[in-house]
Amino acid sequence: MHVDLDSFYAQCEENANPNLKGKPVVVCVYSGRTEDSGAVSTANYQARKYGVRAGIPIIRAKKLLETVDAAFVPMNHPRYEEISERIMDMLRSQSDAFEQTSIDEAFLDVSKRTGMNFESARDVAVEIKEQLLRQEHVTCSIGIGPNKLIAKIASDQSKPNGLTIVKPEDAITFLSPLPANRIPGVGKKAEEKLIQLNVSTVAELSGLSPNTFVENFGKSLGSYLYRASRGEDDEHVKEREQPAQFSRIATLKQNTRLPEETFPLLTELAYSVSDKLKEQGFTCKSVTIIAILTDLSIHSRSKTLESRTSEREPIEAAAKQLTQQFLRANPDAILRRVGVKASTLTKETGQTDISKFLTA
DNA sequence: GTATGCTTTCGGC
DNA sequence: TTACGGCCGAAAGCATAC
């Protein structure tokens, strides 16, 4: 079973402010550069009717909604996290195995408690929907299928507030007419290939030879797509124990390549990443800087640290060094936004782990 | 040749 | 007509180890 909370941030805002009910609601990330500079994080379904989508500039969303009484609200991420945590705990309690894949999505393995009976799985889904509405005033879209792939595609089939059940014997019939890009992992690049191959539906995709898959999509994606187009997937639902990375990114006051204008922000971002590592009890081994230039192109540079750390100073030093190197190697680059990322995380248990043993 | 690790890019929301 | 965020995980591409 796949559960997807409908335009989650927008629902959180509607619940926090009843004035928003019934209006188009646009949740915005303001960059602070000018009055309306920034992007749309998400929009409720009323706003989507006017063409407002995640990722578009706020100013464009305002134009699209200028004839209606719409609400533009700043994103409040800590609030969404808190609400999400309660919801995820509830969903986990309704499952045999649980896997949260984002702040608003999760897979629930309900095979045991339903004995693989899809009518019984429907009851679980209905109970989840009722409980979510009662306890958190939130709607969701649920997909039920014989595996994660089909559950995920099914949850996307009917939104918002949908429930789509695909029994094993109906899987091929369900998938066949769908556009091939509904398969997770088929993005822009794979889609271009599909056009070349004259493939638009999953059924057409499944008609390609195994060689055609590997030749066009590579061994990894190719064999995944071969199976996916047949509705096959054997991934298990499993808890994600540890995050893989923490990052902070922000927009500069003005476009620049001067160290005195970028370093203070880099320091702030590095400190924030370090604080989060410490707060959550992690150390990192690699540090990455993200550079977004005036043409909005995205670049990154990373390095592996000499030793694991969560301290502010080594992360800050690495970020400054990587930025300097990037600017030296790219004399025409002008920075618009910069970010700092810590990855290769390890949870520090306080117990003697192998690396401590070896250094001792 | 395969496994593993590191760096960079892609894509979803 | 343009406009433009802040996260995350996964994939791709390459190098190195065995």
mmCIF file of C-alpha atoms (C1' of nucleotides) in Angstrom:
data_model
loop_
_atom_site.group_PDB
_atom_site.id
_atom_site.type_symbol
_atom_site.label_atom_id
_atom_site.label_comp_id
_atom_site.label_asym_id
_atom_site.label_seq_id
_atom_site.Cartn_x
_atom_site.Cartn_y
_atom_site.Cartn_z
ATOM 1 C CA MET A 1 0.000 0.000 0.000
ATOM 2 C CA HIS A 2 1.239 3.505 -0.884
ATOM 3 C CA VAL A 3 -0.095 6.523 1.015
ATOM 4 C CA ASP A 4 0.396 10.013 -0.396
ATOM 5 C CA LEU A 5 -0.831 13.052 1.559
ATOM 6 C CA ASP A 6 -2.629 15.449 -0.797
ATOM 7 C CA SER A 7 -0.797 18.784 -1.388
ATOM 8 C CA PHE A 8 0.426 18.293 2.154
ATOM 9 C CA TYR A 9 1.931 21.702 2.924
ATOM 10 C CA ALA A 10 -1.165 23.447 1.572
ATOM 11 C CA GLN A 11 -3.437 21.291 3.731
ATOM 12 C CA CYS A 12 -1.318 22.113 6.797
ATOM 13 C CA GLU A 13 -1.719 25.815 6.059
ATOM 14 C CA GLU A 14 -5.479 25.491 5.522
ATOM 15 C CA ASN A 15 -5.806 23.755 8.865
ATOM 16 C CA ALA A 16 -3.716 26.396 10.619
ATOM 17 C CA ASN A 17 -5.772 29.227 9.117
ATOM 18 C CA PRO A 18 -9.487 28.540 8.451
ATOM 19 C CA ASN A 19 -9.667 31.743 6.358
ATOM 20 C CA LEU A 20 -7.897 29.827 3.618
ATOM 21 C CA LYS A 21 -10.594 27.161 3.278
ATOM 22 C CA GLY A 22 -12.072 27.075 -0.208
ATOM 23 C CA LYS A 23 -9.478 29.425 -1.685
ATOM 24 C CA PRO A 24 -6.569 28.664 -3.974
ATOM 25 C CA VAL A 25 -3.589 28.343 -1.603
ATOM 26 C CA VAL A 26 0.009 28.696 -2.751
ATOM 27 C CA VAL A 27 2.799 27.744 -0.345
ATOM 28 C CA CYS A 28 5.837 29.839 -1.216
ATOM 29 C CA VAL A 29 9.570 29.868 -0.558
ATOM 30 C CA TYR A 30 10.523 33.531 -0.582
ATOM 31 C CA SER A 31 14.208 34.116 -1.301
ATOM 32 C CA GLY A 32 14.124 37.551 0.340
ATOM 33 C CA ARG A 33 15.766 39.211 -2.660
ATOM 34 C CA THR A 34 12.818 41.261 -3.804
ATOM 35 C CA GLU A 35 9.173 41.396 -2.721
ATOM 36 C CA ASP A 36 8.023 38.346 -4.670
ATOM 37 C CA SER A 37 11.210 36.580 -5.678
ATOM 38 C CA GLY A 38 11.110 32.893 -4.912
ATOM 39 C CA ALA A 39 9.394 29.720 -6.029
ATOM 40 C CA VAL A 40 6.207 27.813 -5.329
ATOM 41 C CA SER A 41 6.701 24.840 -3.024
ATOM 42 C CA THR A 42 3.234 23.431 -3.490
ATOM 43 C CA ALA A 43 -0.295 24.591 -4.258
ATOM 44 C CA ASN A 44 -3.686 23.159 -3.356
ATOM 45 C CA TYR A 45 -5.939 21.725 -6.046
ATOM 46 C CA GLN A 46 -7.986 24.925 -6.441
ATOM 47 C CA ALA A 47 -4.756 26.743 -7.332
ATOM 48 C CA ARG A 48 -3.610 23.934 -9.625
ATOM 49 C CA LYS A 49 -6.722 24.486 -11.765
ATOM 50 C CA TYR A 50 -5.144 27.771 -12.797
ATOM 51 C CA GLY A 51 -1.864 26.152 -13.788
ATOM 52 C CA VAL A 52 0.027 26.799 -10.567
ATOM 53 C CA ARG A 53 2.600 24.046 -9.947
ATOM 54 C CA ALA A 54 5.472 23.295 -7.606
ATOM 55 C CA GLY A 55 8.642 24.964 -8.796
ATOM 56 C CA ILE A 56 7.255 27.887 -10.783
ATOM 57 C CA PRO A 57 8.252 31.461 -9.835
ATOM 58 C CA ILE A 58 5.939 33.087 -7.272
ATOM 59 C CA ILE A 59 5.457 36.088 -9.532
ATOM 60 C CA ARG A 60 4.164 33.790 -12.281
ATOM 61 C CA ALA A 61 1.749 32.120 -9.869
ATOM 62 C CA LYS A 62 0.444 35.575 -8.904
ATOM 63 C CA LYS A 63 -0.229 36.377 -12.559
ATOM 64 C CA LEU A 64 -2.032 33.065 -13.038
ATOM 65 C CA LEU A 65 -4.244 33.809 -10.017
ATOM 66 C CA GLU A 66 -4.679 37.571 -10.419
ATOM 67 C CA THR A 67 -8.408 37.278 -11.174
ATOM 68 C CA VAL A 68 -9.236 35.214 -8.071
ATOM 69 C CA ASP A 69 -9.062 35.509 -4.300
ATOM 70 C CA ALA A 70 -5.972 33.400 -3.708
ATOM 71 C CA ALA A 71 -3.738 33.089 -0.659
ATOM 72 C CA PHE A 72 0.062 33.158 -0.844
ATOM 73 C CA VAL A 73 1.616 31.889 2.358
ATOM 74 C CA PRO A 74 5.260 31.352 3.307
ATOM 75 C CA MET A 75 6.404 27.812 3.911
ATOM 76 C CA ASN A 76 6.674 26.705 7.553
ATOM 77 C CA HIS A 77 8.713 23.527 7.330
ATOM 78 C CA PRO A 78 9.093 22.759 11.066
ATOM 79 C CA ARG A 79 5.307 22.726 11.417
ATOM 80 C CA TYR A 80 4.898 20.310 8.488
ATOM 81 C CA GLU A 81 7.572 18.045 9.959
ATOM 82 C CA GLU A 82 5.814 17.895 13.284
ATOM 83 C CA ILE A 83 2.472 17.032 11.692
ATOM 84 C CA SER A 84 4.127 14.525 9.357
ATOM 85 C CA GLU A 85 5.801 12.776 12.279
ATOM 86 C CA ARG A 86 2.482 12.183 14.028
ATOM 87 C CA ILE A 87 0.891 10.956 10.803
ATOM 88 C CA MET A 88 3.787 8.617 9.997
ATOM 89 C CA ASP A 89 3.614 7.101 13.497
ATOM 90 C CA MET A 90 -0.067 6.405 12.955
ATOM 91 C CA LEU A 91 0.562 4.839 9.531
ATOM 92 C CA ARG A 92 3.384 2.716 10.927
ATOM 93 C CA SER A 93 1.010 1.366 13.577
ATOM 94 C CA GLN A 94 -1.344 0.235 10.805
ATOM 95 C CA SER A 95 1.336 -1.794 9.010
ATOM 96 C CA ASP A 96 3.428 -4.947 9.295
ATOM 97 C CA ALA A 97 6.401 -3.157 7.728
ATOM 98 C CA PHE A 98 6.734 0.535 7.026
ATOM 99 C CA GLU A 99 8.851 2.734 4.759
ATOM 100 C CA GLN A 100 8.606 6.510 4.758
ATOM 101 C CA THR A 101 9.950 7.857 1.468
ATOM 102 C CA SER A 102 9.380 11.589 1.991
ATOM 103 C CA ILE A 103 7.669 14.025 4.340
ATOM 104 C CA ASP A 104 4.301 13.122 2.802
ATOM 105 C CA GLU A 105 4.633 9.599 1.346
ATOM 106 C CA ALA A 106 5.005 6.105 2.720
ATOM 107 C CA PHE A 107 4.725 2.439 1.811
ATOM 108 C CA LEU A 108 2.842 0.109 4.162
ATOM 109 C CA ASP A 109 3.212 -3.651 3.897
ATOM 110 C CA VAL A 110 -0.138 -5.000 5.087
ATOM 111 C CA SER A 111 0.289 -8.538 3.690
ATOM 112 C CA LYS A 112 0.264 -10.244 7.087
ATOM 113 C CA ARG A 113 -2.614 -8.411 8.716
ATOM 114 C CA THR A 114 -4.785 -8.810 5.612
ATOM 115 C CA GLY A 115 -3.653 -12.318 4.694
ATOM 116 C CA MET A 116 -3.129 -10.908 1.174
ATOM 117 C CA ASN A 117 -6.859 -10.298 0.906
ATOM 118 C CA PHE A 118 -7.429 -7.106 -1.089
ATOM 119 C CA GLU A 119 -10.894 -6.494 0.394
ATOM 120 C CA SER A 120 -9.332 -6.583 3.821
ATOM 121 C CA ALA A 121 -6.631 -4.198 2.559
ATOM 122 C CA ARG A 122 -9.398 -1.859 1.431
ATOM 123 C CA ASP A 123 -10.723 -1.844 4.996
ATOM 124 C CA VAL A 124 -7.279 -0.872 6.294
ATOM 125 C CA ALA A 125 -7.097 1.953 3.752
ATOM 126 C CA VAL A 126 -10.558 3.244 4.651
ATOM 127 C CA GLU A 127 -9.677 3.122 8.345
ATOM 128 C CA ILE A 128 -6.470 5.072 7.669
ATOM 129 C CA LYS A 129 -8.382 7.699 5.707
ATOM 130 C CA GLU A 130 -10.963 8.103 8.478
ATOM 131 C CA GLN A 131 -8.323 8.322 11.173
ATOM 132 C CA LEU A 132 -6.285 10.892 9.218
ATOM 133 C CA LEU A 133 -9.339 13.050 8.699
ATOM 134 C CA ARG A 134 -10.472 12.717 12.311
ATOM 135 C CA GLN A 135 -7.105 13.237 13.959
ATOM 136 C CA GLU A 136 -5.252 15.555 11.587
ATOM 137 C CA HIS A 137 -7.945 16.924 9.241
ATOM 138 C CA VAL A 138 -5.897 15.776 6.291
ATOM 139 C CA THR A 139 -6.883 13.828 3.159
ATOM 140 C CA CYS A 140 -4.639 11.416 1.314
ATOM 141 C CA SER A 141 -4.552 9.278 -1.800
ATOM 142 C CA ILE A 142 -3.942 5.572 -1.372
ATOM 143 C CA GLY A 143 -2.865 2.915 -3.848
ATOM 144 C CA ILE A 144 -3.026 -0.798 -3.116
ATOM 145 C CA GLY A 145 -1.226 -3.341 -5.250
ATOM 146 C CA PRO A 146 0.680 -6.630 -5.268
ATOM 147 C CA ASN A 147 3.999 -4.749 -4.991
ATOM 148 C CA LYS A 148 5.478 -1.308 -4.289
ATOM 149 C CA LEU A 149 5.643 -0.313 -7.955
ATOM 150 C CA ILE A 150 1.955 -0.880 -8.596
ATOM 151 C CA ALA A 151 0.879 0.592 -5.258
ATOM 152 C CA LYS A 152 2.825 3.753 -6.047
ATOM 153 C CA ILE A 153 1.369 4.123 -9.537
ATOM 154 C CA ALA A 154 -2.101 3.353 -8.149
ATOM 155 C CA SER A 155 -1.881 6.064 -5.480
ATOM 156 C CA ASP A 156 -1.193 8.523 -8.294
ATOM 157 C CA GLN A 157 -4.186 7.349 -10.323
ATOM 158 C CA SER A 158 -6.889 9.165 -8.405
ATOM 159 C CA LYS A 159 -6.074 12.390 -6.544
ATOM 160 C CA PRO A 160 -6.892 14.092 -4.322
ATOM 161 C CA ASN A 161 -8.597 11.877 -1.747
ATOM 162 C CA GLY A 162 -8.379 8.793 -3.969
ATOM 163 C CA LEU A 163 -8.312 5.063 -3.324
ATOM 164 C CA THR A 164 -7.194 2.763 -6.127
ATOM 165 C CA ILE A 165 -6.971 -0.983 -5.670
ATOM 166 C CA VAL A 166 -5.160 -3.128 -8.217
ATOM 167 C CA LYS A 167 -5.406 -6.863 -7.631
ATOM 168 C CA PRO A 168 -2.594 -9.068 -8.951
ATOM 169 C CA GLU A 169 -4.764 -10.431 -11.762
ATOM 170 C CA ASP A 170 -5.644 -6.860 -12.842
ATOM 171 C CA ALA A 171 -2.107 -5.484 -12.821
ATOM 172 C CA ILE A 172 -1.400 -5.800 -16.554
ATOM 173 C CA THR A 173 -4.811 -4.403 -17.519
ATOM 174 C CA PHE A 174 -4.251 -1.495 -15.149
ATOM 175 C CA LEU A 175 -0.751 -0.664 -16.382
ATOM 176 C CA SER A 176 -1.113 -1.298 -20.133
ATOM 177 C CA PRO A 177 -2.930 1.890 -21.205
ATOM 178 C CA LEU A 178 -0.980 4.223 -18.897
ATOM 179 C CA PRO A 179 1.636 6.589 -20.343
ATOM 180 C CA ALA A 180 5.061 4.990 -19.903
ATOM 181 C CA ASN A 181 6.250 8.031 -17.950
ATOM 182 C CA ARG A 182 3.954 7.050 -15.085
ATOM 183 C CA ILE A 183 6.566 4.439 -14.164
ATOM 184 C CA PRO A 184 8.758 5.911 -11.410
ATOM 185 C CA GLY A 185 12.254 6.466 -12.797
ATOM 186 C CA VAL A 186 11.054 7.575 -16.222
ATOM 187 C CA GLY A 187 11.940 11.252 -16.346
ATOM 188 C CA LYS A 188 12.861 13.663 -19.090
ATOM 189 C CA LYS A 189 15.833 11.735 -20.450
ATOM 190 C CA ALA A 190 14.111 8.356 -20.586
ATOM 191 C CA GLU A 191 11.089 10.028 -22.140
ATOM 192 C CA GLU A 192 13.168 11.364 -25.035
ATOM 193 C CA LYS A 193 14.374 7.830 -25.676
ATOM 194 C CA LEU A 194 10.802 6.584 -25.606
ATOM 195 C CA ILE A 195 9.797 9.097 -28.278
ATOM 196 C CA GLN A 196 12.693 7.892 -30.460
ATOM 197 C CA LEU A 197 11.483 4.331 -29.925
ATOM 198 C CA ASN A 198 7.923 5.371 -30.750
ATOM 199 C CA VAL A 199 6.719 4.183 -27.349
ATOM 200 C CA SER A 200 4.038 6.057 -25.438
ATOM 201 C CA THR A 201 2.219 3.501 -23.267
ATOM 202 C CA VAL A 202 3.366 0.875 -20.793
ATOM 203 C CA ALA A 203 1.979 -1.817 -23.122
ATOM 204 C CA GLU A 204 4.169 -0.541 -25.960
ATOM 205 C CA LEU A 205 7.143 -0.403 -23.619
ATOM 206 C CA SER A 206 6.621 -4.014 -22.590
ATOM 207 C CA GLY A 207 6.777 -4.996 -26.275
ATOM 208 C CA LEU A 208 10.430 -3.990 -26.635
ATOM 209 C CA SER A 209 13.081 -6.693 -26.716
ATOM 210 C CA PRO A 210 15.371 -7.164 -23.705
ATOM 211 C CA ASN A 211 18.282 -5.955 -25.862
ATOM 212 C CA THR A 212 16.450 -2.753 -26.771
ATOM 213 C CA PHE A 213 15.942 -2.035 -23.071
ATOM 214 C CA VAL A 214 19.607 -2.449 -22.196
ATOM 215 C CA GLU A 215 20.880 -0.653 -25.318
ATOM 216 C CA ASN A 216 18.715 2.406 -24.711
ATOM 217 C CA PHE A 217 18.544 2.673 -20.937
ATOM 218 C CA GLY A 218 21.644 0.865 -19.746
ATOM 219 C CA LYS A 219 21.835 -2.299 -17.729
ATOM 220 C CA SER A 220 20.441 -0.959 -14.474
ATOM 221 C CA LEU A 221 17.525 1.206 -15.652
ATOM 222 C CA GLY A 222 16.965 -1.088 -18.634
ATOM 223 C CA SER A 223 16.380 -4.241 -16.636
ATOM 224 C CA TYR A 224 14.298 -2.309 -14.098
ATOM 225 C CA LEU A 225 12.045 -0.965 -16.889
ATOM 226 C CA TYR A 226 11.768 -4.362 -18.535
ATOM 227 C CA ARG A 227 10.320 -5.773 -15.322
ATOM 228 C CA ALA A 228 8.319 -2.680 -14.402
ATOM 229 C CA SER A 229 6.544 -2.655 -17.783
ATOM 230 C CA ARG A 230 5.307 -6.154 -16.868
ATOM 231 C CA GLY A 231 4.145 -5.027 -13.443
ATOM 232 C CA GLU A 232 7.000 -6.903 -11.762
ATOM 233 C CA ASP A 233 8.805 -5.568 -8.712
ATOM 234 C CA ASP A 234 10.217 -7.407 -5.704
ATOM 235 C CA GLU A 235 11.453 -4.526 -3.559
ATOM 236 C CA HIS A 236 10.685 -4.991 0.109
ATOM 237 C CA VAL A 237 9.015 -2.436 2.337
ATOM 238 C CA LYS A 238 11.689 -1.596 4.883
ATOM 239 C CA GLU A 239 12.279 1.118 7.464
ATOM 240 C CA ARG A 240 14.764 3.762 6.420
ATOM 241 C CA GLU A 241 16.985 3.779 9.430
ATOM 242 C CA GLN A 242 19.227 6.700 8.680
ATOM 243 C CA PRO A 243 19.176 9.815 6.561
ATOM 244 C CA ALA A 244 21.868 9.893 3.887
ATOM 245 C CA GLN A 245 22.587 13.627 3.900
ATOM 246 C CA PHE A 246 21.828 17.001 5.458
ATOM 247 C CA SER A 247 22.011 20.146 3.380
ATOM 248 C CA ARG A 248 21.309 23.857 3.607
ATOM 249 C CA ILE A 249 20.982 26.146 0.638
ATOM 250 C CA ALA A 250 20.174 29.850 0.408
ATOM 251 C CA THR A 251 19.985 32.731 -2.037
ATOM 252 C CA LEU A 252 22.655 35.442 -1.928
ATOM 253 C CA LYS A 253 21.561 39.058 -1.424
ATOM 254 C CA GLN A 254 22.976 39.799 -4.851
ATOM 255 C CA ASN A 255 24.714 37.874 -7.602
ATOM 256 C CA THR A 256 28.420 37.814 -6.895
ATOM 257 C CA ARG A 257 31.696 35.954 -7.047
ATOM 258 C CA LEU A 258 33.394 37.903 -4.261
ATOM 259 C CA PRO A 259 34.548 35.868 -1.249
ATOM 260 C CA GLU A 260 33.523 38.657 1.148
ATOM 261 C CA GLU A 261 29.954 38.382 -0.127
ATOM 262 C CA THR A 262 29.728 34.587 -0.259
ATOM 263 C CA PHE A 263 31.758 33.490 2.774
ATOM 264 C CA PRO A 264 29.455 34.874 5.478
ATOM 265 C CA LEU A 265 26.542 32.939 3.988
ATOM 266 C CA LEU A 266 28.660 29.801 3.568
ATOM 267 C CA THR A 267 29.649 30.057 7.232
ATOM 268 C CA GLU A 268 26.016 30.351 8.276
ATOM 269 C CA LEU A 269 25.009 27.354 6.142
ATOM 270 C CA ALA A 270 27.961 25.259 7.339
ATOM 271 C CA TYR A 271 27.125 26.032 10.972
ATOM 272 C CA SER A 272 23.506 25.145 10.408
ATOM 273 C CA VAL A 273 24.470 21.803 8.845
ATOM 274 C CA SER A 274 26.887 21.121 11.721
ATOM 275 C CA ASP A 275 24.211 21.969 14.301
ATOM 276 C CA LYS A 276 21.809 19.570 12.653
ATOM 277 C CA LEU A 277 24.437 16.798 12.607
ATOM 278 C CA LYS A 278 25.079 17.309 16.339
ATOM 279 C CA GLU A 279 21.394 17.592 17.178
ATOM 280 C CA GLN A 280 20.710 14.257 15.494
ATOM 281 C CA GLY A 281 23.905 12.573 16.649
ATOM 282 C CA PHE A 282 25.592 12.114 13.267
ATOM 283 C CA THR A 283 29.042 12.693 11.875
ATOM 284 C CA CYS A 284 29.808 13.178 8.183
ATOM 285 C CA LYS A 285 32.729 12.149 6.032
ATOM 286 C CA SER A 286 32.127 14.320 2.962
ATOM 287 C CA VAL A 287 31.230 17.943 2.416
ATOM 288 C CA THR A 288 29.696 19.290 -0.800
ATOM 289 C CA ILE A 289 29.056 22.824 -1.944
ATOM 290 C CA ILE A 290 26.212 23.552 -4.328
ATOM 291 C CA ALA A 291 26.529 26.544 -6.634
ATOM 292 C CA ILE A 292 23.557 27.912 -8.544
ATOM 293 C CA LEU A 293 24.658 30.476 -11.090
ATOM 294 C CA THR A 294 22.833 33.457 -12.568
ATOM 295 C CA ASP A 295 21.627 31.273 -15.461
ATOM 296 C CA LEU A 296 20.123 28.916 -12.815
ATOM 297 C CA SER A 297 22.509 26.129 -13.769
ATOM 298 C CA ILE A 298 23.364 23.871 -10.842
ATOM 299 C CA HIS A 299 26.904 22.754 -10.023
ATOM 300 C CA SER A 300 28.401 20.912 -7.106
ATOM 301 C CA ARG A 301 31.870 20.123 -5.783
ATOM 302 C CA SER A 302 32.666 17.835 -2.935
ATOM 303 C CA LYS A 303 35.536 16.492 -0.899
ATOM 304 C CA THR A 304 36.119 13.718 1.572
ATOM 305 C CA LEU A 305 37.291 14.908 4.972
ATOM 306 C CA GLU A 306 40.378 13.505 6.701
ATOM 307 C CA SER A 307 38.261 12.371 9.609
ATOM 308 C CA ARG A 308 34.570 12.136 10.408
ATOM 309 C CA THR A 309 33.185 15.222 12.101
ATOM 310 C CA SER A 310 30.114 17.154 13.096
ATOM 311 C CA GLU A 311 32.096 20.249 14.113
ATOM 312 C CA ARG A 312 31.369 23.628 12.595
ATOM 313 C CA GLU A 313 34.920 24.641 11.701
ATOM 314 C CA PRO A 314 36.067 21.791 9.435
ATOM 315 C CA ILE A 315 32.766 21.889 7.544
ATOM 316 C CA GLU A 316 33.019 25.642 7.154
ATOM 317 C CA ALA A 317 36.662 25.403 6.008
ATOM 318 C CA ALA A 318 35.836 22.707 3.466
ATOM 319 C CA ALA A 319 32.910 24.721 2.103
ATOM 320 C CA LYS A 320 35.038 27.843 1.674
ATOM 321 C CA GLN A 321 37.856 25.910 0.036
ATOM 322 C CA LEU A 322 35.530 24.140 -2.408
ATOM 323 C CA THR A 323 33.862 27.427 -3.334
ATOM 324 C CA GLN A 324 37.213 29.140 -3.927
ATOM 325 C CA GLN A 325 38.349 26.242 -6.118
ATOM 326 C CA PHE A 326 35.105 26.269 -8.072
ATOM 327 C CA LEU A 327 35.333 30.000 -8.771
ATOM 328 C CA ARG A 328 38.988 29.757 -9.771
ATOM 329 C CA ALA A 329 38.190 26.940 -12.228
ATOM 330 C CA ASN A 330 35.128 28.790 -13.578
ATOM 331 C CA PRO A 331 36.138 32.426 -14.132
ATOM 332 C CA ASP A 332 32.808 33.298 -15.778
ATOM 333 C CA ALA A 333 30.624 31.810 -13.042
ATOM 334 C CA ILE A 334 28.524 34.295 -11.085
ATOM 335 C CA LEU A 335 26.787 32.898 -8.025
ATOM 336 C CA ARG A 336 23.104 33.373 -7.308
ATOM 337 C CA ARG A 337 22.611 30.748 -4.590
ATOM 338 C CA VAL A 338 24.989 28.595 -2.568
ATOM 339 C CA GLY A 339 24.518 25.498 -0.466
ATOM 340 C CA VAL A 340 26.433 23.233 1.897
ATOM 341 C CA LYS A 341 25.800 19.521 2.187
ATOM 342 C CA ALA A 342 27.109 16.903 4.618
ATOM 343 C CA SER A 343 26.952 13.288 3.464
ATOM 344 C CA THR A 344 28.296 9.802 4.139
ATOM 345 C CA LEU A 345 26.642 10.071 7.542
ATOM 346 C CA THR A 346 27.177 7.753 10.474
ATOM 347 C CA LYS A 347 25.169 7.685 13.657
ATOM 348 C CA GLU A 348 27.505 8.071 16.613
ATOM 349 C CA THR A 349 26.407 5.508 19.143
ATOM 350 C CA GLY A 350 29.075 6.307 21.706
ATOM 351 C CA GLN A 351 30.140 2.693 21.538
ATOM 352 C CA THR A 352 33.500 1.580 20.250
ATOM 353 C CA ASP A 353 33.090 1.200 16.523
ATOM 354 C CA ILE A 354 35.636 -0.238 14.167
ATOM 355 C CA SER A 355 37.109 3.104 13.054
ATOM 356 C CA LYS A 356 37.750 4.148 16.655
ATOM 357 C CA PHE A 357 39.275 0.768 17.319
ATOM 358 C CA LEU A 358 41.608 1.159 14.347
ATOM 359 C CA THR A 359 42.708 4.713 15.139
ATOM 360 C CA ALA A 360 43.344 3.700 18.747
ATOM 361 C "C1'" DG B 1 35.032 -9.104 -13.976
ATOM 362 C "C1'" DT B 2 32.711 -7.603 -9.941
ATOM 363 C "C1'" DA B 3 32.291 -4.976 -5.863
ATOM 364 C "C1'" DT B 4 32.828 -0.777 -3.673
ATOM 365 C "C1'" DG B 5 33.396 4.063 -3.019
ATOM 366 C "C1'" DC B 6 33.508 8.811 -4.518
ATOM 367 C "C1'" DT B 7 31.819 12.848 -7.229
ATOM 368 C "C1'" DT B 8 28.364 15.005 -9.978
ATOM 369 C "C1'" DT B 9 23.862 15.344 -11.961
ATOM 370 C "C1'" DC B 10 18.947 14.378 -12.137
ATOM 371 C "C1'" DG B 11 14.340 14.588 -10.657
ATOM 372 C "C1'" DG B 12 10.354 14.799 -7.252
ATOM 373 C "C1'" DC B 13 7.740 17.713 -4.298
ATOM 374 C "C1'" DT C 1 7.458 37.730 -22.369
ATOM 375 C "C1'" DT C 2 10.029 36.950 -18.300
ATOM 376 C "C1'" DA C 3 9.991 35.832 -13.867
ATOM 377 C "C1'" DC C 4 13.021 31.184 -10.110
ATOM 378 C "C1'" DG C 5 13.566 27.521 -3.505
ATOM 379 C "C1'" DG C 6 15.163 24.334 -0.454
ATOM 380 C "C1'" DC C 7 15.353 20.251 0.523
ATOM 381 C "C1'" DC C 8 15.758 14.977 -0.288
ATOM 382 C "C1'" DG C 9 17.199 10.214 -2.473
ATOM 383 C "C1'" DA C 10 18.677 7.849 -6.615
ATOM 384 C "C1'" DA C 11 21.263 7.374 -10.729
ATOM 385 C "C1'" DA C 12 25.202 8.058 -13.586
ATOM 386 C "C1'" DG C 13 29.864 7.991 -14.403
ATOM 387 C "C1'" DC C 14 34.259 7.164 -13.078
ATOM 388 C "C1'" DA C 15 38.301 5.226 -10.331
ATOM 389 C "C1'" DT C 16 40.204 1.805 -7.482
ATOM 390 C "C1'" DA C 17 40.516 -2.687 -4.980
ATOM 391 C "C1'" DC C 18 40.352 -7.394 -5.065
#
